[in-house]
Amino acid sequence: MDNYHLVEAQIREIRVDLPPGYYRLLPKLQSGPFAGYPRVFGIAWAFVAHTDSHFDAETLRRFLIAYQTVQPLTIGELWAVAITLRIVLVENLRRLTDQMALGRQDRSRADQLADRILAPGGGHPDLLSGAIANPMSELFAAQLAGRLRLLDPDVTPAVGWLSERLATQGASVDSVVRHAQERLGASNVTLRNIITAFRGLSATDWSTLFEDVSLVEAHLRRHPGHARMDFASRNLYRSAVEELSRGSGRSETQLADMAVTLAADSTRDTPAADPGWHLIDAGRPALERAVGFRPPPRLWLRRLGISAGLSGYLGLIAGTTVILTSLAAWLTGSGWPWLIAMIIPLSALSIVMVDVMVARSVGAALLPGLDLREGVPPAMRTLVVVPVIMTDACDLQRQFDSLEIHHLSGTGGDLTFALLTDGADAPQQDMPGDADLLALAARRVAALNAAHAPGPATCALSSRWTPIRGCRATRRRG
């Protein structure tokens, strides 16, 4: 009861993270006790059963790696492990709460019977035979024995009758009490493990765990540049492999091997030398033809819309406008003058509808990027230049403050920041106050380099004035 909010949060997350479309894509078991359920559900159930609902990320990692030595798991299944564990744990919690509710009912009935026995004249065995179910549950017998344990069997015949009744079931008072205590202790441990597991699931970095156990990721990492990319880029490659697998019937690991092999066979230092060229770029059509890829309807429509370009976009707007106009004419029965007057507002509505449809179907393309969380390596030394027009001392101070903020919020490593300064347009090359602004800039650069260790991540000053020959001397940014 103290953790009901935690359980509710898990149920909400299950409903959000496991939509019906995703569930239908998961491979299903054909036989066994979980026939018809996703294979990953059986895996999660086995893990929870063998660990008594205790969750440990390292144990799960070893468990999944060992399972895949026999049968590889798809990308979708590995992503579904977290949500499936939540489902199994919630189901295990439901089972325990059902046991608690039944146990409470048994103990309540035992207390009621004990009250009758302890009442004057209520302990005769003949009066008890119809009041107890056959067979007697262990929790009922343990609770009743606890209430009657201090009574004299000679005075209260129900004590001896309880022992005889349990003997017919192959048990004794001591055994049912011991089993009830063991069952209570085991339930408490399991319940504690479930609540702790909920917190552990929420605290686990599933992205890292996924890449540790994914066979597709292991095959893609055979290419030396794959591990240097950020997670979003690596996931983009894996999503392409998953899409190709669904449309071709080939395994994901086979397709990952093909992409890496094609990249290795290409000329070095060319775009084709990266697996992404064949998975998400210009080499994708050739790979699709090689594996017999059949695009799903949504992807086919998206590609058709992209290939149609501007003409297709305008044609779609015109077609939507005609449909809306015809629909308005049919619903209102108005004549052509009214319909001609409605073309402009209906065309505006068509543009909005087409824009929404195009935005949802096409979307933005993610560009692969490098993982520079540990800083820019020396081989990728970078200079960040901020162009600045020097107008007055206050503005120049703000520019240097902003430059320092950029340095502090950067990733570090071989990263240098600089201001490329110039003066405002003026009738002559040198204006009063220029020397003071340059001196201020030089002092701020020296102060920043002193405050932050000189090296790759430093601040620099670069300025150049050049006259333009003409009717007058002017100053321009150099």
Short mmCIF file of C-alpha atoms in Angstrom, two decimals:
data_model
loop_
_atom_site.label_atom_id
_atom_site.label_comp_id
_atom_site.label_asym_id
_atom_site.label_seq_id
_atom_site.Cartn_x
_atom_site.Cartn_y
_atom_site.Cartn_z
CA MET A 1 0.00 0.00 0.00
CA ASP A 2 2.93 2.34 0.61
CA ASN A 3 4.06 1.90 -3.01
CA TYR A 4 0.76 2.05 -4.88
CA HIS A 5 1.94 5.13 -6.77
CA LEU A 6 4.98 3.18 -8.01
CA VAL A 7 2.77 0.34 -9.28
CA GLU A 8 0.43 2.79 -11.00
CA ALA A 9 3.41 4.41 -12.73
CA GLN A 10 4.51 1.02 -14.08
CA ILE A 11 1.03 0.29 -15.44
CA ARG A 12 0.89 3.70 -17.13
CA GLU A 13 4.29 3.11 -18.70
CA ILE A 14 3.18 -0.30 -19.99
CA ARG A 15 0.15 1.22 -21.70
CA VAL A 16 2.23 3.98 -23.30
CA ASP A 17 5.31 1.96 -24.36
CA LEU A 18 3.52 -1.11 -25.77
CA PRO A 19 1.11 0.07 -28.47
CA PRO A 20 -0.88 -2.61 -30.35
CA GLY A 21 1.09 -2.10 -33.57
CA TYR A 22 4.40 -2.75 -31.82
CA TYR A 23 2.96 -5.79 -30.04
CA ARG A 24 1.82 -7.34 -33.34
CA LEU A 25 5.35 -7.08 -34.79
CA LEU A 26 6.93 -9.14 -31.99
CA PRO A 27 7.61 -12.82 -32.91
CA LYS A 28 5.12 -15.16 -31.23
CA LEU A 29 5.64 -18.61 -29.69
CA GLN A 30 4.02 -21.50 -31.54
CA SER A 31 3.90 -24.02 -28.70
CA GLY A 32 4.34 -24.41 -24.96
CA PRO A 33 2.53 -22.73 -22.07
CA PHE A 34 2.93 -19.30 -23.67
CA ALA A 35 1.80 -20.27 -27.18
CA GLY A 36 0.45 -17.22 -28.96
CA TYR A 37 2.33 -14.81 -26.69
CA PRO A 38 5.47 -12.91 -27.78
CA ARG A 39 8.68 -14.87 -27.38
CA VAL A 40 10.15 -12.08 -25.29
CA PHE A 41 7.29 -12.59 -22.81
CA GLY A 42 8.46 -16.15 -22.17
CA ILE A 43 12.03 -14.90 -21.76
CA ALA A 44 10.97 -12.27 -19.22
CA TRP A 45 8.84 -14.82 -17.36
CA ALA A 46 11.76 -17.24 -17.10
CA PHE A 47 14.09 -14.50 -15.84
CA VAL A 48 11.61 -13.38 -13.17
CA ALA A 49 10.90 -16.96 -12.10
CA HIS A 50 14.58 -17.88 -11.74
CA THR A 51 15.45 -14.71 -9.81
CA ASP A 52 12.34 -14.58 -7.60
CA SER A 53 11.46 -11.17 -9.10
CA HIS A 54 14.86 -9.73 -8.18
CA PHE A 55 16.23 -7.43 -10.87
CA ASP A 56 19.89 -6.88 -11.58
CA ALA A 57 21.00 -5.32 -14.87
CA GLU A 58 24.21 -7.33 -15.07
CA THR A 59 22.36 -10.60 -14.44
CA LEU A 60 19.85 -9.71 -17.15
CA ARG A 61 22.67 -8.89 -19.56
CA ARG A 62 24.29 -12.30 -19.03
CA PHE A 63 20.89 -13.99 -19.28
CA LEU A 64 20.12 -12.40 -22.66
CA ILE A 65 23.60 -13.10 -24.03
CA ALA A 66 23.31 -16.76 -23.00
CA TYR A 67 19.87 -17.05 -24.59
CA GLN A 68 21.14 -15.65 -27.89
CA THR A 69 23.84 -18.29 -28.13
CA VAL A 70 20.93 -20.58 -29.07
CA GLN A 71 18.44 -18.22 -30.74
CA PRO A 72 19.17 -14.59 -31.69
CA LEU A 73 16.65 -11.96 -30.62
CA THR A 74 15.45 -9.24 -32.97
CA ILE A 75 15.97 -5.55 -32.35
CA GLY A 76 12.29 -5.12 -31.52
CA GLU A 77 12.41 -7.94 -28.98
CA LEU A 78 15.44 -6.50 -27.20
CA TRP A 79 13.75 -3.11 -26.92
CA ALA A 80 10.64 -4.87 -25.56
CA VAL A 81 12.54 -6.59 -22.73
CA ALA A 82 12.10 -3.67 -20.33
CA ILE A 83 8.38 -3.27 -20.86
CA THR A 84 7.83 -7.05 -20.81
CA LEU A 85 9.65 -7.33 -17.48
CA ARG A 86 7.27 -4.72 -16.12
CA ILE A 87 4.29 -6.73 -17.36
CA VAL A 88 5.54 -9.95 -15.77
CA LEU A 89 6.35 -8.21 -12.48
CA VAL A 90 2.92 -6.60 -12.35
CA GLU A 91 1.36 -10.01 -13.06
CA ASN A 92 3.48 -11.55 -10.29
CA LEU A 93 2.35 -8.80 -7.95
CA ARG A 94 -1.27 -9.51 -8.88
CA ARG A 95 -0.76 -13.18 -8.04
CA LEU A 96 0.68 -12.29 -4.63
CA THR A 97 -2.14 -9.88 -3.84
CA ASP A 98 -4.67 -12.57 -4.76
CA GLN A 99 -2.93 -14.92 -2.33
CA MET A 100 -3.00 -12.22 0.34
CA ALA A 101 -6.71 -11.63 -0.17
CA LEU A 102 -7.51 -15.37 0.00
CA GLY A 103 -5.26 -15.77 3.02
CA ARG A 104 -7.02 -12.92 4.79
CA GLN A 105 -10.37 -14.56 4.10
CA ASP A 106 -9.12 -17.90 5.47
CA ARG A 107 -7.78 -16.26 8.62
CA SER A 108 -11.00 -14.33 9.11
CA ARG A 109 -13.06 -17.52 8.83
CA ALA A 110 -10.67 -19.25 11.24
CA ASP A 111 -11.11 -16.42 13.76
CA GLN A 112 -14.88 -16.65 13.47
CA LEU A 113 -14.75 -20.39 14.04
CA ALA A 114 -12.40 -19.94 17.00
CA ASP A 115 -14.84 -17.48 18.53
CA ARG A 116 -17.59 -20.11 18.25
CA ILE A 117 -15.36 -22.76 19.79
CA LEU A 118 -14.41 -20.53 22.69
CA ALA A 119 -18.06 -19.71 23.33
CA PRO A 120 -19.81 -21.85 25.98
CA GLY A 121 -20.88 -25.16 24.45
CA GLY A 122 -19.47 -24.30 21.03
CA GLY A 123 -16.50 -26.63 20.87
CA HIS A 124 -18.25 -29.94 20.16
CA PRO A 125 -16.80 -31.63 17.06
CA ASP A 126 -20.24 -32.39 15.65
CA LEU A 127 -20.90 -28.66 15.44
CA LEU A 128 -17.64 -28.04 13.61
CA SER A 129 -17.84 -30.63 10.84
CA GLY A 130 -20.11 -28.54 8.63
CA ALA A 131 -18.29 -25.30 9.31
CA ILE A 132 -14.95 -26.31 7.75
CA ALA A 133 -14.28 -26.87 4.09
CA ASN A 134 -12.76 -30.13 2.93
CA PRO A 135 -9.81 -30.11 2.48
CA MET A 136 -8.82 -27.54 5.05
CA SER A 137 -6.43 -24.84 3.81
CA GLU A 138 -3.10 -24.48 5.58
CA LEU A 139 -3.63 -20.78 6.40
CA PHE A 140 -7.05 -21.57 7.90
CA ALA A 141 -5.64 -24.46 9.95
CA ALA A 142 -2.60 -22.43 11.10
CA GLN A 143 -4.75 -19.50 12.25
CA LEU A 144 -7.20 -21.80 14.03
CA ALA A 145 -4.37 -23.73 15.68
CA GLY A 146 -2.85 -20.46 16.85
CA ARG A 147 -6.10 -19.45 18.52
CA LEU A 148 -6.52 -22.88 20.19
CA ARG A 149 -2.90 -23.62 21.08
CA LEU A 150 -3.23 -22.81 24.82
CA LEU A 151 -6.44 -24.75 25.37
CA ASP A 152 -6.62 -28.13 27.14
CA PRO A 153 -7.68 -30.92 24.74
CA ASP A 154 -9.59 -32.59 27.57
CA VAL A 155 -11.65 -29.48 28.17
CA THR A 156 -11.95 -28.42 24.53
CA PRO A 157 -12.45 -31.45 22.24
CA ALA A 158 -12.05 -29.23 19.15
CA VAL A 159 -8.28 -29.20 19.72
CA GLY A 160 -8.01 -32.94 19.29
CA TRP A 161 -10.53 -32.89 16.45
CA LEU A 162 -8.35 -30.36 14.54
CA SER A 163 -5.29 -32.62 14.90
CA GLU A 164 -7.25 -35.65 13.68
CA ARG A 165 -8.68 -33.70 10.74
CA LEU A 166 -5.22 -32.54 9.67
CA ALA A 167 -3.90 -36.10 10.00
CA THR A 168 -6.44 -37.29 7.43
CA GLN A 169 -4.92 -34.72 5.04
CA GLY A 170 -1.39 -35.99 5.69
CA ALA A 171 -0.43 -32.98 7.82
CA SER A 172 -0.11 -31.93 11.44
CA VAL A 173 -0.58 -28.79 13.45
CA ASP A 174 3.17 -28.14 13.53
CA SER A 175 3.58 -28.67 9.79
CA VAL A 176 0.72 -26.34 8.76
CA VAL A 177 1.97 -23.61 11.10
CA ARG A 178 5.50 -23.98 9.75
CA HIS A 179 4.33 -23.98 6.13
CA ALA A 180 2.17 -20.91 6.73
CA GLN A 181 5.13 -19.03 8.18
CA GLU A 182 7.40 -20.11 5.34
CA ARG A 183 4.80 -19.05 2.79
CA LEU A 184 4.40 -15.69 4.48
CA GLY A 185 8.15 -15.14 4.54
CA ALA A 186 8.56 -16.12 0.90
CA SER A 187 5.72 -13.81 -0.14
CA ASN A 188 7.29 -10.92 1.77
CA VAL A 189 10.65 -11.49 0.05
CA THR A 190 9.05 -11.71 -3.39
CA LEU A 191 6.95 -8.61 -2.78
CA ARG A 192 10.01 -6.68 -1.64
CA ASN A 193 11.92 -7.84 -4.72
CA ILE A 194 9.10 -6.70 -7.02
CA ILE A 195 8.97 -3.20 -5.57
CA THR A 196 12.75 -2.92 -5.67
CA ALA A 197 12.75 -4.24 -9.24
CA PHE A 198 10.31 -1.52 -10.31
CA ARG A 199 12.76 1.10 -9.09
CA GLY A 200 15.69 -0.72 -10.68
CA LEU A 201 13.93 -0.89 -14.05
CA SER A 202 13.35 2.86 -13.96
CA ALA A 203 16.97 3.58 -13.04
CA THR A 204 18.57 1.30 -15.66
CA ASP A 205 20.21 2.78 -18.75
CA TRP A 206 18.40 0.59 -21.29
CA SER A 207 20.22 2.13 -24.24
CA THR A 208 23.57 0.88 -22.95
CA LEU A 209 22.13 -2.51 -21.97
CA PHE A 210 20.55 -2.89 -25.39
CA GLU A 211 23.80 -2.24 -27.23
CA ASP A 212 25.66 -4.65 -24.93
CA VAL A 213 23.39 -7.58 -25.84
CA SER A 214 22.39 -6.71 -29.44
CA LEU A 215 23.93 -9.03 -32.02
CA VAL A 216 23.14 -6.52 -34.77
CA GLU A 217 25.12 -3.87 -32.91
CA ALA A 218 28.01 -6.32 -32.47
CA HIS A 219 28.06 -7.01 -36.22
CA LEU A 220 27.92 -3.31 -37.11
CA ARG A 221 30.78 -2.55 -34.71
CA ARG A 222 33.03 -4.60 -36.92
CA HIS A 223 33.31 -1.38 -38.89
CA PRO A 224 35.77 0.86 -36.98
CA GLY A 225 33.76 4.05 -37.45
CA HIS A 226 30.48 2.73 -36.08
CA ALA A 227 31.46 2.88 -32.41
CA ARG A 228 32.57 6.51 -32.76
CA MET A 229 29.08 7.69 -33.68
CA ASP A 230 26.52 8.89 -31.15
CA PHE A 231 23.67 6.70 -29.99
CA ALA A 232 21.05 8.33 -32.23
CA SER A 233 23.16 7.63 -35.31
CA ARG A 234 23.84 4.02 -34.34
CA ASN A 235 20.13 3.56 -33.69
CA LEU A 236 19.42 5.01 -37.15
CA TYR A 237 21.57 2.29 -38.71
CA ARG A 238 19.92 -0.42 -36.61
CA SER A 239 16.44 0.83 -37.54
CA ALA A 240 17.40 0.59 -41.21
CA VAL A 241 18.55 -3.01 -40.67
CA GLU A 242 15.28 -3.80 -38.89
CA GLU A 243 13.23 -2.30 -41.72
CA LEU A 244 15.16 -4.23 -44.36
CA SER A 245 14.69 -7.45 -42.40
CA ARG A 246 10.92 -7.05 -42.19
CA GLY A 247 10.63 -6.32 -45.91
CA SER A 248 12.99 -9.01 -47.16
CA GLY A 249 12.57 -11.95 -44.79
CA ARG A 250 16.30 -12.10 -44.08
CA SER A 251 17.74 -12.07 -40.59
CA GLU A 252 18.92 -8.81 -39.08
CA THR A 253 22.41 -10.12 -38.40
CA GLN A 254 22.77 -11.22 -42.03
CA LEU A 255 21.79 -7.76 -43.28
CA ALA A 256 24.19 -6.07 -40.85
CA ASP A 257 26.98 -8.31 -42.13
CA MET A 258 26.11 -7.41 -45.71
CA ALA A 259 26.29 -3.67 -44.99
CA VAL A 260 29.63 -3.99 -43.23
CA THR A 261 31.02 -6.19 -46.01
CA LEU A 262 29.90 -3.76 -48.73
CA ALA A 263 31.56 -0.91 -46.83
CA ALA A 264 34.79 -2.88 -46.43
CA ASP A 265 34.88 -3.71 -50.15
CA SER A 266 34.47 -0.05 -51.15
CA THR A 267 37.27 2.40 -51.78
CA ARG A 268 38.71 3.90 -48.61
CA ASP A 269 37.93 7.50 -47.69
CA THR A 270 34.78 7.50 -49.82
CA PRO A 271 31.17 7.70 -48.58
CA ALA A 272 30.58 4.11 -49.68
CA ALA A 273 33.21 2.94 -47.16
CA ASP A 274 30.69 3.51 -44.34
CA PRO A 275 27.83 1.04 -43.72
CA GLY A 276 25.41 3.96 -43.49
CA TRP A 277 25.91 4.65 -47.20
CA HIS A 278 24.28 1.31 -47.93
CA LEU A 279 21.69 1.43 -45.14
CA ILE A 280 20.31 4.98 -45.24
CA ASP A 281 21.96 6.80 -48.16
CA ALA A 282 22.57 6.48 -51.90
CA GLY A 283 23.64 2.83 -51.64
CA ARG A 284 20.29 1.79 -50.15
CA PRO A 285 18.53 1.00 -53.51
CA ALA A 286 21.28 -1.42 -54.53
CA LEU A 287 21.12 -3.19 -51.18
CA GLU A 288 17.33 -3.42 -51.40
CA ARG A 289 17.55 -5.03 -54.82
CA ALA A 290 20.17 -7.48 -53.59
CA VAL A 291 18.02 -8.70 -50.68
CA GLY A 292 14.65 -8.52 -52.46
CA PHE A 293 13.24 -5.80 -50.23
CA ARG A 294 9.52 -5.05 -50.55
CA PRO A 295 8.69 -1.67 -49.00
CA PRO A 296 5.55 -1.50 -46.84
CA PRO A 297 2.70 0.70 -48.12
CA ARG A 298 3.53 3.62 -45.86
CA LEU A 299 7.18 3.70 -46.97
CA TRP A 300 6.13 3.30 -50.60
CA LEU A 301 3.77 6.27 -50.36
CA ARG A 302 6.46 8.34 -48.64
CA ARG A 303 8.95 7.63 -51.38
CA LEU A 304 6.34 8.37 -54.02
CA GLY A 305 5.64 11.75 -52.44
CA ILE A 306 9.34 12.60 -52.23
CA SER A 307 9.97 11.62 -55.84
CA ALA A 308 6.95 13.67 -57.00
CA GLY A 309 8.54 16.80 -55.59
CA LEU A 310 6.95 20.21 -56.03
CA SER A 311 4.70 19.10 -58.89
CA GLY A 312 3.26 16.33 -56.77
CA TYR A 313 2.76 18.72 -53.86
CA LEU A 314 0.86 21.22 -56.01
CA GLY A 315 -1.12 18.45 -57.67
CA LEU A 316 -2.14 17.08 -54.29
CA ILE A 317 -3.34 20.52 -53.22
CA ALA A 318 -5.32 20.92 -56.45
CA GLY A 319 -6.86 17.48 -56.09
CA THR A 320 -7.83 18.11 -52.47
CA THR A 321 -9.37 21.43 -53.47
CA VAL A 322 -11.46 19.74 -56.17
CA ILE A 323 -12.64 17.09 -53.72
CA LEU A 324 -13.61 19.67 -51.10
CA THR A 325 -15.38 21.80 -53.69
CA SER A 326 -17.34 18.82 -55.03
CA LEU A 327 -18.25 17.79 -51.50
CA ALA A 328 -19.45 21.31 -50.71
CA ALA A 329 -21.54 21.38 -53.89
CA TRP A 330 -23.12 18.03 -53.06
CA LEU A 331 -23.92 18.97 -49.47
CA THR A 332 -25.27 22.47 -50.12
CA GLY A 333 -26.70 22.14 -53.62
CA SER A 334 -25.32 25.61 -54.43
CA GLY A 335 -24.66 26.87 -57.92
CA TRP A 336 -21.38 27.56 -59.65
CA PRO A 337 -21.13 31.26 -58.66
CA TRP A 338 -21.12 30.32 -54.99
CA LEU A 339 -18.62 27.51 -55.56
CA ILE A 340 -16.26 29.80 -57.49
CA ALA A 341 -16.34 32.21 -54.55
CA MET A 342 -15.48 29.34 -52.18
CA ILE A 343 -12.47 28.11 -54.15
CA ILE A 344 -10.02 30.44 -52.38
CA PRO A 345 -11.00 29.49 -48.78
CA LEU A 346 -11.27 25.80 -49.75
CA SER A 347 -7.83 25.92 -51.37
CA ALA A 348 -6.41 27.44 -48.16
CA LEU A 349 -7.97 24.55 -46.22
CA SER A 350 -6.47 22.12 -48.74
CA ILE A 351 -3.01 23.58 -48.23
CA VAL A 352 -3.29 23.12 -44.47
CA MET A 353 -4.49 19.53 -44.84
CA VAL A 354 -1.75 18.63 -47.32
CA ASP A 355 0.93 20.27 -45.17
CA VAL A 356 -0.17 18.29 -42.12
CA MET A 357 -0.25 15.05 -44.11
CA VAL A 358 3.18 15.67 -45.64
CA ALA A 359 4.72 16.61 -42.28
CA ARG A 360 3.42 13.41 -40.67
CA SER A 361 4.34 11.10 -43.53
CA VAL A 362 7.74 12.48 -44.50
CA GLY A 363 9.20 14.01 -41.36
CA ALA A 364 12.76 15.20 -40.84
CA ALA A 365 15.83 13.16 -41.75
CA LEU A 366 18.36 12.58 -38.98
CA LEU A 367 21.95 13.21 -40.01
CA PRO A 368 24.49 10.80 -38.51
CA GLY A 369 26.80 12.40 -35.97
CA LEU A 370 29.84 11.60 -33.87
CA ASP A 371 29.83 10.88 -30.16
CA LEU A 372 31.91 13.70 -28.68
CA ARG A 373 30.78 13.46 -25.06
CA GLU A 374 34.36 12.76 -24.03
CA GLY A 375 35.65 15.76 -25.96
CA VAL A 376 36.91 16.50 -29.45
CA PRO A 377 39.83 14.15 -30.28
CA PRO A 378 43.11 15.62 -31.63
CA ALA A 379 42.41 14.18 -35.07
CA MET A 380 39.28 16.35 -35.26
CA ARG A 381 40.68 19.56 -33.81
CA THR A 382 38.08 22.28 -34.29
CA LEU A 383 38.11 26.09 -34.27
CA VAL A 384 34.81 27.79 -33.39
CA VAL A 385 34.83 31.33 -34.79
CA VAL A 386 32.26 33.95 -33.73
CA PRO A 387 32.14 37.04 -35.99
CA VAL A 388 31.67 40.27 -34.03
CA ILE A 389 31.22 43.92 -34.99
CA MET A 390 32.93 46.11 -32.39
CA THR A 391 30.67 49.08 -31.60
CA ASP A 392 31.41 49.98 -27.99
CA ALA A 393 33.12 48.61 -24.89
CA CYS A 394 29.94 47.28 -23.23
CA ASP A 395 28.92 45.28 -26.28
CA LEU A 396 32.44 43.89 -26.64
CA GLN A 397 32.42 42.81 -22.98
CA ARG A 398 29.13 40.95 -23.57
CA GLN A 399 30.61 39.18 -26.59
CA PHE A 400 33.54 37.91 -24.55
CA ASP A 401 31.22 36.80 -21.75
CA SER A 402 29.19 34.87 -24.30
CA LEU A 403 32.36 33.34 -25.72
CA GLU A 404 33.37 32.13 -22.27
CA ILE A 405 29.91 30.58 -21.79
CA HIS A 406 30.35 28.71 -25.08
CA HIS A 407 33.70 27.42 -23.86
CA LEU A 408 32.31 26.27 -20.50
CA SER A 409 29.30 24.55 -22.08
CA GLY A 410 31.36 22.84 -24.79
CA THR A 411 32.38 19.20 -24.84
CA GLY A 412 36.06 20.01 -24.26
CA GLY A 413 38.96 18.32 -25.90
CA ASP A 414 40.73 19.82 -28.93
CA LEU A 415 38.28 22.70 -29.23
CA THR A 416 39.38 26.32 -29.67
CA PHE A 417 37.15 29.40 -29.54
CA ALA A 418 37.89 32.69 -31.27
CA LEU A 419 36.34 36.08 -31.97
CA LEU A 420 36.69 37.42 -35.50
CA THR A 421 36.34 41.15 -34.92
CA ASP A 422 35.70 44.08 -37.17
CA GLY A 423 34.52 47.64 -36.78
CA ALA A 424 31.28 49.19 -37.90
CA ASP A 425 31.04 50.93 -41.28
CA ALA A 426 32.96 54.21 -41.15
CA PRO A 427 34.14 56.97 -43.52
CA GLN A 428 37.78 56.12 -42.87
CA GLN A 429 39.88 53.12 -41.93
CA ASP A 430 40.92 54.25 -38.45
CA MET A 431 38.35 55.83 -36.17
CA PRO A 432 38.76 57.36 -32.71
CA GLY A 433 38.23 54.67 -30.11
CA ASP A 434 39.38 51.74 -32.27
CA ALA A 435 42.64 51.47 -30.42
CA ASP A 436 40.86 51.38 -27.05
CA LEU A 437 38.51 48.62 -28.24
CA LEU A 438 41.42 46.55 -29.57
CA ALA A 439 43.30 47.01 -26.30
CA LEU A 440 40.19 45.91 -24.36
CA ALA A 441 39.83 42.86 -26.60
CA ALA A 442 43.48 41.93 -26.11
CA ARG A 443 43.14 42.21 -22.32
CA ARG A 444 40.00 40.05 -22.28
CA VAL A 445 41.66 37.40 -24.44
CA ALA A 446 44.65 37.31 -22.10
CA ALA A 447 42.36 37.12 -19.07
CA LEU A 448 40.35 34.24 -20.55
CA ASN A 449 43.44 32.31 -21.50
CA ALA A 450 44.78 32.83 -17.98
CA ALA A 451 41.52 31.72 -16.36
CA HIS A 452 41.23 28.62 -18.55
CA ALA A 453 44.28 26.48 -19.06
CA PRO A 454 46.02 27.34 -22.34
CA GLY A 455 45.94 24.50 -24.78
CA PRO A 456 43.39 23.22 -27.26
CA ALA A 457 40.45 24.93 -25.50
CA THR A 458 41.57 28.58 -25.53
CA CYS A 459 40.25 31.90 -26.75
CA ALA A 460 41.89 33.83 -29.59
CA LEU A 461 41.63 37.21 -31.27
CA SER A 462 41.80 37.79 -35.00
CA SER A 463 41.14 41.11 -36.71
CA ARG A 464 42.12 42.60 -40.03
CA TRP A 465 41.33 45.90 -41.67
CA THR A 466 41.69 46.37 -45.41
CA PRO A 467 40.87 49.54 -47.39
CA ILE A 468 38.73 49.34 -50.49
CA ARG A 469 40.02 51.52 -53.26
CA GLY A 470 37.43 53.98 -54.49
CA CYS A 471 36.12 57.46 -54.00
CA ARG A 472 36.66 57.17 -50.22
CA ALA A 473 38.36 54.96 -47.70
CA THR A 474 35.99 52.48 -46.10
CA ARG A 475 36.42 49.66 -43.69
CA ARG A 476 35.10 46.16 -44.20
CA ARG A 477 35.20 42.94 -42.31
CA GLY A 478 38.25 40.84 -43.20
#
